[in-house]
CSV table of C-alpha atoms in Angstrom, one decimal:
chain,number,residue,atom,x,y,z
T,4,UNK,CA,-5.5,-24.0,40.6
T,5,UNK,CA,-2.5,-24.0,42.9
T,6,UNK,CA,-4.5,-23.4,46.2
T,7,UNK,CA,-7.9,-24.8,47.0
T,8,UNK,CA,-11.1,-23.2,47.0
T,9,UNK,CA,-12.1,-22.4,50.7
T,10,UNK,CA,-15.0,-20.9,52.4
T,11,UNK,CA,-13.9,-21.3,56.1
T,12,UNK,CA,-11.1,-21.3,58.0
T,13,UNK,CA,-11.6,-25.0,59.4
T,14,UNK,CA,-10.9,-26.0,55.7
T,15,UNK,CA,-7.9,-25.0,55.5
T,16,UNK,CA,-6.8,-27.5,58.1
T,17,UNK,CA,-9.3,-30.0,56.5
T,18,UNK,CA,-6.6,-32.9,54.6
T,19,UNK,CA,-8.8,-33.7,52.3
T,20,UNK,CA,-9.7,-30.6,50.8
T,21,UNK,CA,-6.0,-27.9,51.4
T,22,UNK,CA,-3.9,-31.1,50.7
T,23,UNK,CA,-5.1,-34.6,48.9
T,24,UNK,CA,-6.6,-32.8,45.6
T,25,UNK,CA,-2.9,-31.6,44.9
T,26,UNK,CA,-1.2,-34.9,45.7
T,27,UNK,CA,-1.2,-35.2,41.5
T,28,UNK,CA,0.8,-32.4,41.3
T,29,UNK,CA,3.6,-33.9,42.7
T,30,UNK,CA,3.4,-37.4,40.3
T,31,UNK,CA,3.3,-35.0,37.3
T,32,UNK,CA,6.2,-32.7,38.7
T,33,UNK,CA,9.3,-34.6,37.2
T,34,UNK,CA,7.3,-34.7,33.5
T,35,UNK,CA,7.2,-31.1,34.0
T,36,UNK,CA,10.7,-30.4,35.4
T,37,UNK,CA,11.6,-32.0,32.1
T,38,UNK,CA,9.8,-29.5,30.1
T,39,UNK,CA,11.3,-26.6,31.9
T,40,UNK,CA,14.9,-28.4,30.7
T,41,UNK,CA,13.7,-28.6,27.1
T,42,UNK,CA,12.5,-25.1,27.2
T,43,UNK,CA,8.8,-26.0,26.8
T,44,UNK,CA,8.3,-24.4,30.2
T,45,UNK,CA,9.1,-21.9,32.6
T,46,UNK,CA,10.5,-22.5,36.0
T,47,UNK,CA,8.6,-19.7,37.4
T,48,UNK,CA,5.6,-20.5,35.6
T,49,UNK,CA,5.9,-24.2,36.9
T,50,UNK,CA,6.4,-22.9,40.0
T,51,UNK,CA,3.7,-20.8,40.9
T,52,UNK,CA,1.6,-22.7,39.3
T,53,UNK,CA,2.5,-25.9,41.4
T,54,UNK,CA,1.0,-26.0,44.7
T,55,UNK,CA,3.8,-24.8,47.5
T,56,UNK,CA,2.9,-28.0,49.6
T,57,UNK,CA,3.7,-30.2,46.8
T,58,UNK,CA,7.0,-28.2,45.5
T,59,UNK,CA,8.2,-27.9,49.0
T,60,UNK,CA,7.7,-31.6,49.6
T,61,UNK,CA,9.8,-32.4,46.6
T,62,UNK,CA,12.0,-30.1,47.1
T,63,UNK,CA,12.8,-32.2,50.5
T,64,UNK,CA,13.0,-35.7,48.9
T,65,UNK,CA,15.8,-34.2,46.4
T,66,UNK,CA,17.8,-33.0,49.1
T,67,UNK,CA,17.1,-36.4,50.5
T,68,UNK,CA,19.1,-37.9,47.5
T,69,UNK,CA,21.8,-35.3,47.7
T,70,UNK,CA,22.0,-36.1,51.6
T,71,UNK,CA,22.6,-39.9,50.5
T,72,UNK,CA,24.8,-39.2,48.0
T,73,UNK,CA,27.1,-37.2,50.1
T,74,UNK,CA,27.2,-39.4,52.9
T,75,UNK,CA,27.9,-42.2,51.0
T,76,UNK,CA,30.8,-40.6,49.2
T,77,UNK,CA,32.6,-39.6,51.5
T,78,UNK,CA,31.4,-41.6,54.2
T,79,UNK,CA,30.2,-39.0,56.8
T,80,UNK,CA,26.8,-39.5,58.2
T,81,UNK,CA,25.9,-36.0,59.3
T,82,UNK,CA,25.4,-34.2,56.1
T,83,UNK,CA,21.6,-33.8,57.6
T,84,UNK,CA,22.7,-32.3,60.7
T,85,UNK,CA,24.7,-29.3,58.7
T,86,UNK,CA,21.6,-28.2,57.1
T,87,UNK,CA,19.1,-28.9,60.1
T,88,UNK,CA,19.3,-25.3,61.1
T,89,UNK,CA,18.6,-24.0,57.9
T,90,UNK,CA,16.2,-25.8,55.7
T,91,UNK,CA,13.0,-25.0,58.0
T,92,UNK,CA,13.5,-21.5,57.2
T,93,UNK,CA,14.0,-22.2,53.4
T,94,UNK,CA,10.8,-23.8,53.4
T,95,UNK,CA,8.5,-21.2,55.2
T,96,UNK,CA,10.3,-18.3,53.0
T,97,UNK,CA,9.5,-20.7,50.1
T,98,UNK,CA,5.9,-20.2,51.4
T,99,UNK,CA,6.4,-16.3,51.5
T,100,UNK,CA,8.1,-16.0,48.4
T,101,UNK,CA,5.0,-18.4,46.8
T,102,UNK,CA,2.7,-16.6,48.7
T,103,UNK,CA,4.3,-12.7,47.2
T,104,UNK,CA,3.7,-14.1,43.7
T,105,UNK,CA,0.2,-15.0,43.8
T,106,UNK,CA,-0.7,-12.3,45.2
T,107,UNK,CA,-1.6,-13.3,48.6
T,108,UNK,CA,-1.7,-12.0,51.8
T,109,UNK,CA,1.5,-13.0,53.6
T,110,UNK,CA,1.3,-10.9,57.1
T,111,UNK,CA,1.4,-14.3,59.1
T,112,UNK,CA,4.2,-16.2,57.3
T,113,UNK,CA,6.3,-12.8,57.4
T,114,UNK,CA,6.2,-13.4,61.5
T,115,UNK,CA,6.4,-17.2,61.1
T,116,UNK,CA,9.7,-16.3,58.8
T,117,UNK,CA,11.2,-13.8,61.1
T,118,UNK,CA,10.6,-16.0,64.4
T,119,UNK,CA,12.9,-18.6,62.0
T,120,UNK,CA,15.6,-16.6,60.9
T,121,UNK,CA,16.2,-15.6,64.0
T,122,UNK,CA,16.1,-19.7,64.9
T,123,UNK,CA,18.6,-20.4,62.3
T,124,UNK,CA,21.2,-17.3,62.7
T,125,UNK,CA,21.0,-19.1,66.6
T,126,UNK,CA,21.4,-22.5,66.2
T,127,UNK,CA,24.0,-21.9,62.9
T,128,UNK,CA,26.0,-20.1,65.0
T,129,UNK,CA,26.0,-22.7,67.5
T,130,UNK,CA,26.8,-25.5,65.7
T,131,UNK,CA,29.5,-23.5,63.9
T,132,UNK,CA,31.5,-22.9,66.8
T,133,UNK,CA,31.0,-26.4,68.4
T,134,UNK,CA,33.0,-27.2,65.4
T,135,UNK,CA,30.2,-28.8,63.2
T,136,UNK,CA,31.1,-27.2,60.0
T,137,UNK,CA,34.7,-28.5,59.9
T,138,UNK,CA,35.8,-31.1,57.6
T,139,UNK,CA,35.3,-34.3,58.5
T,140,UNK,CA,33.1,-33.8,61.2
T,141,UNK,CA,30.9,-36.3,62.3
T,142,UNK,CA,28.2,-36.6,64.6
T,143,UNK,CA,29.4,-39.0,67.4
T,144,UNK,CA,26.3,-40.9,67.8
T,145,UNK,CA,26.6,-41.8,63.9
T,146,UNK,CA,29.6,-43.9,64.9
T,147,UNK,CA,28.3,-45.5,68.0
T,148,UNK,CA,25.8,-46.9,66.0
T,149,UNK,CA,27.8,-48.2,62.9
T,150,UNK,CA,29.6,-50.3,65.6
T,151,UNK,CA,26.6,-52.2,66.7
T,152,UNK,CA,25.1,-53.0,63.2
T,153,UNK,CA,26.4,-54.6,60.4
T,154,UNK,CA,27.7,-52.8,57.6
T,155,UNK,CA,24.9,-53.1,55.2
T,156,UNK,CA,21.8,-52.7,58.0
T,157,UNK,CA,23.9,-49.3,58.2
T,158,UNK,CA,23.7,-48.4,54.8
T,159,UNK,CA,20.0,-49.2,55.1
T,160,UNK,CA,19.6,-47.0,57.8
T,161,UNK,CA,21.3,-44.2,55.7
T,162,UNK,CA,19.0,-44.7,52.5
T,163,UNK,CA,16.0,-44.5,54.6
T,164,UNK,CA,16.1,-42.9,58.2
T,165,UNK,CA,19.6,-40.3,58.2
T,166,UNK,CA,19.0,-39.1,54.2
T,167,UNK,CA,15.8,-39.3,53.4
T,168,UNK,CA,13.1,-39.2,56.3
T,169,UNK,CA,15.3,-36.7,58.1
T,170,UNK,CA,15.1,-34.9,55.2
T,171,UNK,CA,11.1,-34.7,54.7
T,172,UNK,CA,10.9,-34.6,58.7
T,173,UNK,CA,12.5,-30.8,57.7
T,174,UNK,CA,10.1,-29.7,55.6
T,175,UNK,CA,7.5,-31.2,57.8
T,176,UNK,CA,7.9,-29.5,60.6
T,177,UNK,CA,7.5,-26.5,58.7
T,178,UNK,CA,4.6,-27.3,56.5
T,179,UNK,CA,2.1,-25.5,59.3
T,180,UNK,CA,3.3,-22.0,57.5
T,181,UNK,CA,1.2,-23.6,54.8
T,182,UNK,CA,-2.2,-24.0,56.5
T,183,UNK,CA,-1.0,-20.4,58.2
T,184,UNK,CA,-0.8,-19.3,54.2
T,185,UNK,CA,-4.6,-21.0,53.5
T,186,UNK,CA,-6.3,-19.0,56.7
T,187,UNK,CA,-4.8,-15.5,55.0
T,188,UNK,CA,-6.8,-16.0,52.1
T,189,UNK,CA,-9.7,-15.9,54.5
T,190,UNK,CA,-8.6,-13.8,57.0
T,191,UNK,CA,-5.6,-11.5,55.8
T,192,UNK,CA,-5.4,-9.0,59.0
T,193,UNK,CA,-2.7,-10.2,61.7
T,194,UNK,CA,-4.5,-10.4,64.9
T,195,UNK,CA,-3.1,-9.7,68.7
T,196,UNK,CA,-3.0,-13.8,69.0
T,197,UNK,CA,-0.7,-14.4,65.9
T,198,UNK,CA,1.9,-11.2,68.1
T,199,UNK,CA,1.5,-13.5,71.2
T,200,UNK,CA,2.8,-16.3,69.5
T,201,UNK,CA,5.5,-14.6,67.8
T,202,UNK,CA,6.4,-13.6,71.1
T,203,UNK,CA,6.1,-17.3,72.4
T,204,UNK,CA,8.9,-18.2,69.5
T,205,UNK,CA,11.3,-15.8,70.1
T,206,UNK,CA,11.0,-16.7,73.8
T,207,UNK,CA,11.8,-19.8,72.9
T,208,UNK,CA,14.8,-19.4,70.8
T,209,UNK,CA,15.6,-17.2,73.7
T,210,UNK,CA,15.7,-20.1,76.1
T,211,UNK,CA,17.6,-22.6,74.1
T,212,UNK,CA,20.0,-20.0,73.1
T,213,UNK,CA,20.6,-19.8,77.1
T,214,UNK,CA,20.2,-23.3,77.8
T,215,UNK,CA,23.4,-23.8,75.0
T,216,UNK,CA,25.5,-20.9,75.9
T,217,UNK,CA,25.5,-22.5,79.8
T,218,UNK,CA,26.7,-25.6,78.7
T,219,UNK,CA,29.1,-24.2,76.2
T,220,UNK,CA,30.5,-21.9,78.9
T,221,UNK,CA,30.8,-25.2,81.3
T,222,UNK,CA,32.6,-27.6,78.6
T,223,UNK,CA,34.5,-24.4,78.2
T,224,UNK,CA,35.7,-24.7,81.2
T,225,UNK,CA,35.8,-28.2,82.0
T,226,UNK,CA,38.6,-28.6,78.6
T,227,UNK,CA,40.3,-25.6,80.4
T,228,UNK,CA,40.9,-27.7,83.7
T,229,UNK,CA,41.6,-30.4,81.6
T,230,UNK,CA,44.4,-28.7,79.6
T,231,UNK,CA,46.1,-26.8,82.5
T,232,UNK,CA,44.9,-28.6,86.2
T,233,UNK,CA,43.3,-24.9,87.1
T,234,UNK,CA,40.3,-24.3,87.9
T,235,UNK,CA,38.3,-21.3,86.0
T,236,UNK,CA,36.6,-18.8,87.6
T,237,UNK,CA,33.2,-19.3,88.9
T,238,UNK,CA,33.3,-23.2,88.8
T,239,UNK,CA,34.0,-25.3,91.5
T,240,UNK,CA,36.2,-28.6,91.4
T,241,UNK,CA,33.7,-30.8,92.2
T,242,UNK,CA,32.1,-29.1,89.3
T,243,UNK,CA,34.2,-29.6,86.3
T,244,UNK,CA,35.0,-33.4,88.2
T,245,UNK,CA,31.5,-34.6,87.4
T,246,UNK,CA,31.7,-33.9,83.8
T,247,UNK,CA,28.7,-32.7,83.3
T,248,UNK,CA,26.2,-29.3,83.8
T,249,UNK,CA,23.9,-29.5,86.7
T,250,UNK,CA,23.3,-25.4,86.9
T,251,UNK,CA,21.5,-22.6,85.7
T,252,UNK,CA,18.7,-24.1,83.3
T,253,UNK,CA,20.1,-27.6,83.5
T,254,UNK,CA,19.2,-27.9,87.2
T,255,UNK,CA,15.7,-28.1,86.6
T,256,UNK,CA,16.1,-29.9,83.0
T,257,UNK,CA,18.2,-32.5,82.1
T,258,UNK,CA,18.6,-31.2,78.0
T,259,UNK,CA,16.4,-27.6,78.2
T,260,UNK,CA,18.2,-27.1,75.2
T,261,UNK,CA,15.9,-29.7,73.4
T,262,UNK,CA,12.9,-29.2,75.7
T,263,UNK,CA,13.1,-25.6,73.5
T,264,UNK,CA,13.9,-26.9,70.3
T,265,UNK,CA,10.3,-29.3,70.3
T,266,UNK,CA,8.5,-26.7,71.5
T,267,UNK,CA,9.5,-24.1,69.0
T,268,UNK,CA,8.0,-26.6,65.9
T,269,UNK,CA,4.9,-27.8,68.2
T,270,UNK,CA,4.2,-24.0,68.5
T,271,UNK,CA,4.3,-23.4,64.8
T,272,UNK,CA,1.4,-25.5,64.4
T,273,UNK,CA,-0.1,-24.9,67.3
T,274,UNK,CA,-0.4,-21.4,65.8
T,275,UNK,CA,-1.6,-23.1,62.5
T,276,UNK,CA,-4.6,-24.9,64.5
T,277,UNK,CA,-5.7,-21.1,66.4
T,278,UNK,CA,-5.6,-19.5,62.9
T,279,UNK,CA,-7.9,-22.3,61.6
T,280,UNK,CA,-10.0,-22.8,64.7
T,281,UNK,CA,-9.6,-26.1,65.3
T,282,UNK,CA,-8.1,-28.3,67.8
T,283,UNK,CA,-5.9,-30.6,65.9
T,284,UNK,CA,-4.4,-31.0,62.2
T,285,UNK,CA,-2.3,-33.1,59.7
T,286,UNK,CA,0.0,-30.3,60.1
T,287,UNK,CA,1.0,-32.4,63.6
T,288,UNK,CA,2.7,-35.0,61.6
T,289,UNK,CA,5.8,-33.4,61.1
T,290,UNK,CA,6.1,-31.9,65.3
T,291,UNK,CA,5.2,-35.2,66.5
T,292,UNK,CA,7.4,-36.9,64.7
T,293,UNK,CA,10.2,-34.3,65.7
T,294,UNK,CA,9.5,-35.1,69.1
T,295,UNK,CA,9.4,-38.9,68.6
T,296,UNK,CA,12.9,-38.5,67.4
T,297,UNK,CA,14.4,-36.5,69.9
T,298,UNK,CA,13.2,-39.3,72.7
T,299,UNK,CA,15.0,-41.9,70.6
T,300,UNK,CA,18.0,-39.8,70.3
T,301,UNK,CA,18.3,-38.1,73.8
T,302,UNK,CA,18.3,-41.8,75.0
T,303,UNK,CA,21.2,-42.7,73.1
T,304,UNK,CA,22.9,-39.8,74.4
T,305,UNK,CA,22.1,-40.1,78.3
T,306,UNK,CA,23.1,-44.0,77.8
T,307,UNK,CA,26.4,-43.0,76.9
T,308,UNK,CA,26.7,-40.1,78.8
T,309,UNK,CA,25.6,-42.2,82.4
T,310,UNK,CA,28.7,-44.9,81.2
T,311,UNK,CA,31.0,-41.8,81.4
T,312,UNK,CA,30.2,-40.3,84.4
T,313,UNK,CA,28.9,-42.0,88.0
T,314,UNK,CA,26.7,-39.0,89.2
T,315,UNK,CA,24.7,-39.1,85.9
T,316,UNK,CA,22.2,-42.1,87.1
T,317,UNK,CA,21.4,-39.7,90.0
T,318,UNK,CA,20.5,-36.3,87.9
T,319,UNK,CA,18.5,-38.4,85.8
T,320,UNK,CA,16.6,-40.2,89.1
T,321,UNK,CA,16.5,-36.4,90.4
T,322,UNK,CA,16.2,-34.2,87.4
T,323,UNK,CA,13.4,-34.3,84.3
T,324,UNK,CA,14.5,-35.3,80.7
T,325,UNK,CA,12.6,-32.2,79.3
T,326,UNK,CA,9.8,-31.1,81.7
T,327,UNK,CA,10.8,-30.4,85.4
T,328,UNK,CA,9.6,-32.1,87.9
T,329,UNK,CA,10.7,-30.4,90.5
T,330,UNK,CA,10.6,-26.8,90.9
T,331,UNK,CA,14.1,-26.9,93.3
T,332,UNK,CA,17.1,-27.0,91.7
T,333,UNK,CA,19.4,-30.2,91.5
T,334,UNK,CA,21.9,-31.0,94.2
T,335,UNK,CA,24.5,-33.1,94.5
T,336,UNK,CA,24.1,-36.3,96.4
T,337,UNK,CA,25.9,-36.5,99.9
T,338,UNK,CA,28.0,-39.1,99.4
T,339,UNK,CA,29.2,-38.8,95.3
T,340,UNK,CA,29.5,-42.0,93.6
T,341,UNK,CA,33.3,-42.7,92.6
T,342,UNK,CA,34.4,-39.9,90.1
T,343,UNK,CA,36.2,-40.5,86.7
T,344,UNK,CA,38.3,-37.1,86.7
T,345,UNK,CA,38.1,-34.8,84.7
T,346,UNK,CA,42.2,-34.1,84.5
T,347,UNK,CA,45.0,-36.5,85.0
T,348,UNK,CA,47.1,-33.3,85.4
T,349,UNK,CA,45.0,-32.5,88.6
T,350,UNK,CA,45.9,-35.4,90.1
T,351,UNK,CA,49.7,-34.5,89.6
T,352,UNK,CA,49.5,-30.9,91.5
T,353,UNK,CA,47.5,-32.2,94.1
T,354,UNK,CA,50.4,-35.3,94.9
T,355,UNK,CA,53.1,-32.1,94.8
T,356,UNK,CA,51.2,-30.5,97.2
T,357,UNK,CA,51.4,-33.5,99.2
């Protein structure tokens, strides 16, 4: 059997019974890989027949190695970060497509797969044009850190955290579209609550599609005065002088792009827990972990951010890292610390207009 045998719904977020009996699986899956090269095996037979937890999981720790591989070769760190947008969805259409050839009821995973494409095509796009796909392109923070560690801590850091754990983090935070396949069995029908939070996703997506296009519109414009000493329409000076976004969504929240991004994954398997009826899961391993993370990285990013620009220690003391806590938008301080300018340029005009 590739699925447990469950009576009730609880089970299926129950560990020990909708995950640990398979753990096997995966110890006997590279014996069996090796029969499907020698041709005493079928890949689709192997496949259906291995439970989608397990395949999926393994599926995640051989990109892992591919991940480390790459990065090491050609000594770029964000091979992760090209595929973040993308494996998710992989994995919950590897749950649809699992679920299609057993002969299950997939209703729920077809909205949990829709909600994600839509995720991916989004954040694709957007790392696309912030140049991400390019050759050579590297993460920033990836460098930062290689300066403050010694070469072989580094490569540590690459064979564990950057390849590998971001990796299985991917297919983590996806893995509640397996306890969503488990409650189907039980309960095939998709109810008004599984629409709501379909609707909660795309609302979601909505948001940080927003929250990016502000700030892509403002860098936009802040490389504009850079280049030329002008100042685009519907910016201020004083705006594109500070360096950074203080309007629109990023008044209220210092990164609402991330807020969204967290929330989108802790919704998945909040979604998993109302299907089930219970009130928490091992499915939260892979959200929680997601959010962990994006602490530890939004840090690193305000700490360099607040050495680049004065006014930055004052959003943060005025504005929320994720949640608002205000409900009034952020203002400028009266008297504005001492500003690194945006353009050296600017400062030419305004001495000829002198």
């Amino acid at each position: 059997m590739a699925l447990p045998a469950l009576r009730a719904l609880e089970d299926c977020a129950d560990f020990a019974q909708a995950v640990k009996p398979f753990i096997p699986q995966l110890y006997a899956l590279p014996a069996k890989l090796l029969d499907v090269f020698a041709g005493r095996e079928t890949l689709l037979r192997l496949y259906t027949e291995t439970n989608p937890l397990v395949s999926g999981f393994a599926a995640s720790v051989a990109f892992g190695a591919v991940f480390l591989v790459v990065a090491e070769i050609n000594r770029n760190y964000s091979q992760v970060d090209r595929c973040w947008s993308i494996l998710p969805t992989l994995y919950i259409a590897h749950f649809d497509v699992w679920a299609r050839l057993a002969g299950l009821p997939s209703q729920r995973i077809d909205l949990a797969l829709l909600y994600s494409i839509v995720w991916s095509t989004r954040l694709t796009y957007n790392y696309w044009r912030k140049g991400g796909y390019g050759v050579g392109h590297e993460d920033y923070r990836w460098e930062i850190i290689r300066r403050q560690v010694p070469r072989s801590v580094f490569h540590v850091f690459n064979w564990t955290f950057i390849s590998f754990i971001q990796s299985i983090l991917l297919f983590l935070i996806a893995a509640p579209a397996y306890t969503l396949l488990l409650a189907s069995t039980i309960e095939p029908n998709v109810t008004g609550a599984d629409m709501v939070f379909l609707a909660i996703e795309l609302g979601l997506i909505l948001t940080e599609y927003l929250a990016d296009h502000q700030q892509w519109v403002y860098q936009t414009a802040k490389k504009q005065y850079k280049d030329t000493g002008k100042v685009p329409q519907g910016f201020t000076k004083a705006d594109l002088d500070r360096g950074f976004i203080t309007s629109g969504l990023w008044s209220c929240s210092r990164h609402p792009n991330f807020a969204a991004e967290q929330s989108i994954w802790f919704f998945l398997y909040q979604w998993s827990c109302y299907a089930t009826k219970t009130l928490y899961s091992w499915a939260a391993v892979g959200p929680s972990f997601l959010i962990l993370l994006f602490q530890g990285s939004t840090w690193l990013t305000e700490l360099i951010t607040a050495g680049k620009y004065p006014e930055y220690r004052e959003y943060q003391r005025a504005v929320g890292m994720f949640v608002p806590t205000w409900f009034s938008a952020y203002k400028a301080p009266a008297i504005v610390p001492k500003i690194i300018r945006t353009s050296e340029l600017s400062k030419k005009l305004e001495q000829k207009q002198r």
